[in-house]
CSV table of C-alpha atoms in Angstrom, one decimal:
chain,number,residue,atom,x,y,z
A,1,MET,CA,60.4,-119.8,186.1
A,2,GLU,CA,62.2,-121.5,188.9
A,3,ARG,CA,61.7,-118.4,191.0
A,4,LYS,CA,58.0,-118.5,190.6
A,5,THR,CA,57.7,-122.1,191.6
A,6,VAL,CA,59.9,-121.6,194.7
A,7,LYS,CA,57.7,-118.6,195.7
A,8,LYS,CA,54.6,-120.7,195.2
A,9,VAL,CA,55.9,-123.6,197.2
A,10,LEU,CA,57.1,-121.2,200.0
A,11,ASP,CA,53.7,-119.4,200.1
A,12,GLU,CA,51.9,-122.8,200.4
A,13,GLU,CA,54.2,-123.9,203.2
A,14,LEU,CA,53.9,-120.6,205.1
A,15,GLN,CA,50.1,-120.0,204.5
A,16,HIS,CA,49.3,-121.0,208.1
A,17,VAL,CA,52.1,-118.8,209.6
A,18,THR,CA,50.8,-115.3,210.6
A,19,PHE,CA,53.0,-112.3,211.4
A,20,THR,CA,51.4,-110.8,214.6
A,21,LEU,CA,54.0,-108.1,215.4
A,22,GLU,CA,53.5,-106.1,212.2
A,23,GLU,CA,51.9,-103.1,214.0
A,24,LYS,CA,54.6,-103.0,216.7
A,25,ILE,CA,57.4,-103.0,214.2
A,26,LEU,CA,55.8,-100.4,212.0
A,27,ALA,CA,55.3,-98.2,215.1
A,28,GLU,CA,59.0,-98.5,216.0
A,29,VAL,CA,60.1,-97.8,212.4
A,30,ARG,CA,57.8,-94.8,211.9
A,31,ARG,CA,59.0,-91.5,213.2
A,32,PRO,CA,56.9,-90.1,216.1
A,33,THR,CA,54.9,-86.9,215.5
A,34,PHE,CA,55.4,-83.8,217.5
A,35,SER,CA,52.3,-84.5,219.5
A,36,GLU,CA,53.5,-88.0,220.3
A,37,LYS,CA,56.9,-86.6,221.4
A,38,LEU,CA,55.2,-84.0,223.6
A,39,SER,CA,52.8,-86.6,225.1
A,40,ALA,CA,55.8,-88.9,225.9
A,41,LEU,CA,57.6,-86.0,227.5
A,42,LEU,CA,54.7,-85.0,229.7
A,43,ASN,CA,54.0,-88.6,230.7
A,44,LYS,CA,57.5,-89.2,232.1
A,45,GLU,CA,57.7,-90.2,235.7
A,46,VAL,CA,59.9,-88.0,237.9
A,47,ASP,CA,61.4,-89.3,241.1
A,48,ILE,CA,62.1,-86.7,243.7
A,49,PRO,CA,64.3,-87.8,246.6
A,50,LEU,CA,62.7,-86.7,249.8
A,51,LEU,CA,65.8,-86.2,251.9
A,52,PRO,CA,67.5,-83.5,249.8
A,53,VAL,CA,64.3,-81.7,249.1
A,54,GLY,CA,63.2,-81.8,252.7
A,55,ALA,CA,66.6,-80.6,253.8
A,56,MET,CA,66.4,-77.7,251.4
A,57,ALA,CA,62.9,-76.8,252.6
A,58,VAL,CA,64.1,-76.8,256.2
A,59,LEU,CA,67.1,-74.6,255.4
A,60,PHE,CA,65.0,-72.2,253.4
A,61,PHE,CA,62.4,-71.7,256.1
A,62,SER,CA,64.9,-71.5,258.9
A,63,TRP,CA,66.9,-68.9,256.9
A,64,GLY,CA,63.6,-66.9,256.6
A,65,ILE,CA,62.9,-67.1,260.3
A,66,ILE,CA,66.5,-66.2,261.3
A,67,ASN,CA,66.6,-63.2,258.9
A,68,GLN,CA,63.3,-61.7,259.9
A,69,VAL,CA,63.5,-58.0,260.4
A,70,PRO,CA,62.5,-57.0,263.9
A,71,ASP,CA,59.5,-54.6,264.2
A,72,GLU,CA,61.8,-51.8,265.5
A,73,LYS,CA,63.8,-51.7,262.3
A,74,ARG,CA,60.9,-52.4,260.0
A,75,TYR,CA,58.9,-49.4,261.2
A,76,ASN,CA,61.8,-47.4,262.6
A,77,LEU,CA,59.9,-46.6,265.7
A,78,GLN,CA,62.8,-45.0,267.5
A,79,THR,CA,63.0,-42.1,265.1
A,80,ASP,CA,59.4,-41.8,264.1
A,81,GLU,CA,57.4,-39.3,266.2
A,82,LEU,CA,54.2,-40.7,267.7
A,83,ILE,CA,51.2,-38.5,268.4
A,84,GLU,CA,47.9,-39.2,270.2
A,85,ALA,CA,44.7,-38.2,268.6
A,86,GLY,CA,41.2,-39.2,269.7
A,87,GLY,CA,42.6,-41.7,272.2
A,88,ASN,CA,44.7,-43.5,269.7
A,89,VAL,CA,48.4,-43.4,269.0
A,90,TYR,CA,49.5,-42.7,265.4
A,91,ARG,CA,52.8,-42.2,263.6
A,92,LYS,CA,53.0,-38.4,262.9
A,93,ASP,CA,53.8,-38.8,259.2
A,94,LEU,CA,50.9,-41.2,258.5
A,95,TYR,CA,48.5,-39.2,260.5
A,96,GLU,CA,49.4,-36.0,258.7
A,97,GLY,CA,49.1,-37.7,255.3
A,98,ALA,CA,45.7,-39.1,256.2
A,99,THR,CA,44.4,-35.6,257.4
A,100,ILE,CA,45.8,-34.0,254.2
A,101,ASN,CA,44.0,-36.5,252.0
A,102,ARG,CA,40.7,-35.9,253.9
A,103,GLU,CA,40.9,-32.2,253.4
A,104,ASN,CA,41.3,-32.5,249.6
């Protein structure tokens, strides 16, 4: 009996006190769903330092420029035979391939 009276007195005293953080605490206690986890993962901010990224980009592009294959090696013009047909100069293997395809 004493318990009920204590509870009643406590309820009367705390009747004007409201608990406003109920939703926030329940959200923290409840486990997040897969979609909430995915949304949190996709909404993360990523800081990319400009100096290292810029240095890597400069190195990458300079490596590409330095290692470009010269035209002589790319087309092997020293060993390919060139022929003149109709006032134009063609590589012999390409010209012969084009004329064979036209005949078929």
